[in-house]
Structure formats: structure tokens, C-alpha cells
Amino acid sequence: MAGPLNWFAQVLAITKFGLMSMPQRRGAVTATVFGIAGVVGVLVGVLSIAAGFRRAMDASGSPDAAIVLRSGADSEMVSGFGREETRLIADAPGVARNRQGPLASAELFVIINLPKRSTGTDANVPLRGVEGAAVEVRDHLKFVEGRMFEWGKNEVAVGVGAAREFAGLEVGSTIKVGRESWPVVGIFSSGGGVAESEVWTDAKVLQAAYNRGDSFQSVYVRLNSPGAFQGFKDALTANPRLTVKVIRQSDYYAEQSTTLTRLITTLGVLIAGLMAIGAVFGALNTMYSAVAARTREIATLRALGFGGGAVVVALMIESLVLALLGGALGAVVAYVAFDNFRAATMNWQSFSQVTFAFAVTPQLLGQGVIWASAIGLVGGLLPAIRAARLPIATALREL
Amino acid sequence: MSDDPTNSGTLVRVDGVDKVFHRGEEAIHILSNLHLAVPAGQFLALMGPSGSGKSTLLNLIGGLDRPTKGTVAIAGERVDALSDRQLAGWRARHIGFVFQLYNLMPVLTAERNVELPLLLTHLSKVERQKHVATALAMVGLSHRAKHYPRTLSGGEQQRVGIARGIVTDPTLLLCDEPTGDLDRKAGDEILNLLQALNHEHGKTIIMVTHDPHAAARATRTVYLNKGQLSHEPVT
Ligand SMILES: Nc1ncnc2c1ncn2[C@@H]1O[C@H](COP(=O)(O)OP(=O)(O)OP(=O)(O)O)[C@@H](O)[C@H]1O
Ligand SMILES: [Mg+2]
């Protein structure tokens, strides 16, 4: 009987005929490839939005940093502290220190309107008031142009994302805050994190401009180590003079990104799923016509002694090859079109715009390939089984 | 009719075979209680009117189809009792097919077409190449080895078909109207070839034909009519 090696030779031979005869079925083959490319392109494209947003959020948070909010607050928007409370938080155990004191920045923010460069319409931009340690409590924060604002002055520094997305945030220009004009003195980056979407100034100056007294909304701290988090948290929650919620920075941003990324992912999978159903029928059609066009050829091979199983596998491989061609095409197009594409979106937790870049990650490309393969296999299965089931004597009669 | 059942050299034995096709509700009886014995080394011509069931009988003998009733034995092996999977392997080892329309793979050269049945054996590439060269030489087409079917004449294509049919040195060569699509001259060349295979190499051949001229080359002719075989053409 035929051994596995020999079986492999059969599959190879039949697959070869199929692939070699593709030029004769150009139309259907091209339609199928493009159909599958469309599915993969849309899937990868849409999911790259979610991946990019998640990446921006992940870049914002570090495990050895924490955010302290008022107990019961889900975001800074609804949180609030007095000066005394922020001092207690900064002095808690586990907070890293340098010569100036604890690495803690009590912050507040307001939302200002700035025109989007793309549309000219106004959008919400966070104007954040920070303290001296603000740079140390965030990762990768560095100035790409100009300098930090001067403490006590009506000056702002702007994140690169905000500077790119909104008009009038170049160094040297001024923005209107309340009744006054504030010059932009520097632009900073933060490794793609949320801070890049913000405008910063001195917390004291902002409190005065907005009549906030001596109140804050959050305290950002740098911890001695990621392991110091639990002790820090326990100390604060045990303190009867505080009612706070302590969140690791990385968790805080991860949570902010889940709603949006889940929404986008669901949407992307839904659209791509609908398209995939169409693509499966395309592949089905192509493979049925491939089988029909080769009925006598396949029957001849079967008459010579080629096995039915080899026919099934060969046709599945053919379908898979088509699908992978389409998948690769879609993935390449998605990569070229979407990777690093800049965008801004509403972050509902802060009611302001977050800028980020679409990210076509290797995982997404892998996901695209898996979808393409699935379409190819599903579309190829029934035609392949039909081909193997054809009664040889009947099939040989066909011209 | 039936041949002497005691003949010990009998290679093909068809006994009491019925073949019924169903077309919707209707049952069409093509073969009824048919008997045939073909001794090894015979060149048998099978004639009969169109639609009489010649191809059907050939397919039963070649293990491409199963009888509704009765038995088909080749070299003592009950073909009708084999599973589909077993049949495929059995065909590869025992049967060479030659088709009226050649049935060559258009994307393969002559030599690759001839090599196809050898892919089902355990021969190495070098051994396969040797067998292919021998088979092509036997049909006089060594110089066309690298040609694709569409660049060959009908007669040449059929010679490639015969080379493919004999390359594994099968027990039995089955030809369904091998000259049916060829002109007289090309047909004669094919018949010369089949005759030589039978005379010089002792191949057992069953050939379906409409052409009495072709049947005359065979060592024996049987006629199929109304589901039965006879020695004489029915008029
Ligand atoms: N798979 C099938 N299903 C239904 N009917 C069939 C099938 N195969 C053959 N037949 C019928 O059986 C009859 C005999 O067919 P077969 O091909 O054996 O005839 P034949 O003698 O070879 O004819 P020809 O000389 O035209 O080739 C025909 O009427 C044909 O239509
Ligand atoms: Mg026929």
C-alpha cells in the first residue's frame, strides 16, 4: 500500500496542477484574493486603532508609579483634594524622594477649547496644572523643543500630540486662558503617553486663574519600587484623615483604554466578520469552479490510483494558498496605510482628546493571517469533499 | 455466453454481473447476468452499439465502478469486494487505462504525464525517470519527452497516453476507444503499438472499439448487446 511519502507526492502533484492552472481561472482567482485582502485589510486596519490607543495608554503608566484620587472617583474629573491631604499623600511611606523632597505632584486640570488643525472645529484639550515633580513621576518625559514653563508664571508647555493636532500651539504662539494670553514656551514628548495630548502649566497659576483656591484633583507619585505599591496603598487607606483611592499608574491607564479598545475591537471584528462571510462564499465559488473545471482531470488521476484523501488535501492547500495571498496583500496594504497613522480621539474618562498613532502590530498581522487561513479552509472544504466524492466513472464521461 | 471456466490462465473473470443505473425513478438495466473470461495474454476487442454498456463493463473490470450484482475477479482477486481506498491502490498496481480523449494533464510535459502513475509507487526519482524513458521509447516518442500535450498531434498524445498506461507494467491494459478520435493513419499506428505490446510483451489488453478494422487487430472479439455478450455481431 501507499506509504506516507508516496501520499505526500500525490498531494504535491495534485496541488501543482491546481496552482499551475490558476492563470486559466484568472478572474475568479483575482476576485477571491481581493475579497480576502479586503477582509484582512479592514480587520487589521480597524484593530490597529485599538492597538494604537492601548499602546498610548500603556506608555502612560508605569508600575512603580501611582495615582491617588478621592475615594469613589473613577477619574480625575470627579476627584478632589485640599492642600493638607496632598501633603499627607506625598509624605506617605514608599514614595521616592530626591533632594527637593518627595517625588509627588499634586495636580488639577481644566478643559480648554482649541481648534483642530484638520477640521478647524473646537475640541476639548486638557490644561493640567502640575507641581515640580511632575516630570519625575512620569516616564520618558523630555522636551523636544523650547523649555519647561517657569514656575509662578503664566506660561504653558505643550505635549507633542496636542501640538500636532491643534492649531496655535507652536512655541512662541500664545493661547487664551480666561482673560489672559499665555505664551507656549516648550513642547515635550512622553514616549507616546497621554501627557503628549495635554497642555501643562504651574498648578498654583492654574488654581489662581480658575479660582480653584488651594484645591487639587489628583496626586501623582513615583514609588521606591513596584513592590512599594502595596505598603503605600495600605498606609493611605489606613489613615483616618484620608479617604482615597490608590491606583497603580499602569492599571489606571490600562483601565481607561479598555472601554474604547473593546468598542473598536468589537466593531472591527463585526465588520470584518460580515465581510469574511462574503469572502467565504467567494472562495467557495472559486473552488467549486476550480473543481468543475478539473472534473475530468481529477477523475483521471483517481482512475490512475490517486487517493480521494490526497485530492481533498490538495484542493484545501490550493484554497489556502489563495487565501494567504489575499491575506498577505491585505496585511501589507493595512500596514502601509495605517501603521503610525496619527489620530486623536475623545477619552471619555477625561472628556478630552487623546492623540495616538495607529499600531499595526505583529500580533495583528498574525491575526489577519489566521482569518485569511480560516476563510480559505472553510471555503475550500466543501468543494474539496465534492471533488473526492465524485464517482470516477461518471466524472470520466464529462468532456 | 461464457468461456471455459476451467481455464487456469484466466486473468479476468466476470460472473453473473448485473449493472443497473438509476435516472430519477427509472432503473436502467445496462448489463444482465453477464459472463466474461479473458485469459492472460489475450488482446480482446469489445464491440457493440453506442449505449450498449461497453464503457460500463470496462469500468467494472478496471475497478472504477461496482456491479449491481455478480462478481468481478482479476488475477483471482475479487475487485467488487474491495473498499474505495483499497481499489485506488489496486488500480495503481494492476490497471493501465487508455482513454479516447487521452486525458493528459495539460500543465505537464509528456514525460511528467507518463511519470504520474509512478508517483504512486516507491520508486526513486532516478528509477522513475528510467521507467518513463523506457515507456516513451516503446511508443516511439523519446524525442517528444519535453513537449506539452497541446504541442503534440492527436496520435502523439494517444501514444503518451499509452506510455502512461504501461509505465507501471500493469497486469491489464484497458483501452476505451483508443482510436476513436484519430484519423485512419494515426489510428493504425496506435493499433500497431497495442498489437506489439500484446505480441512482444505479452500484455493482456481489452479494447473497446466501434471500428471493425481496429477489432481485426485483436486476437478475439466479443459483442455486447442488450446486456449480454456474444461471439457474433447482432444485426
Ligand atoms: N453513471 C451513469 N448514470 C446513469 N446512466 C449511465 C451512467 N453511466 C452510463 N449510463 C448509461 O448507460 C448506458 C451505457 O453507457 P456506456 O457508456 O457504457 O455505453 P457505451 O457502450 O460505452 O457507449 P458509447 O459507444 O457511446 O461509448 C448509456 O445509456 C448511458 O447513458
Ligand atoms: Mg463508451
XYZ file of C-alpha atoms and ligand atoms in Angstrom, chain A residues 397, chain B residues 54-56 100 176-177 208 210, ligand 2:
10
model
C -17.780 10.772 -19.024
C -19.125 -1.218 -23.262
C -17.569 1.532 -21.188
C -19.627 0.437 -18.221
C -10.444 8.021 -26.011
C -11.771 2.731 -24.246
C -11.952 3.599 -27.949
C -13.470 -1.101 -26.663
C -16.633 0.796 -32.834
Mg -18.229 4.181 -24.220
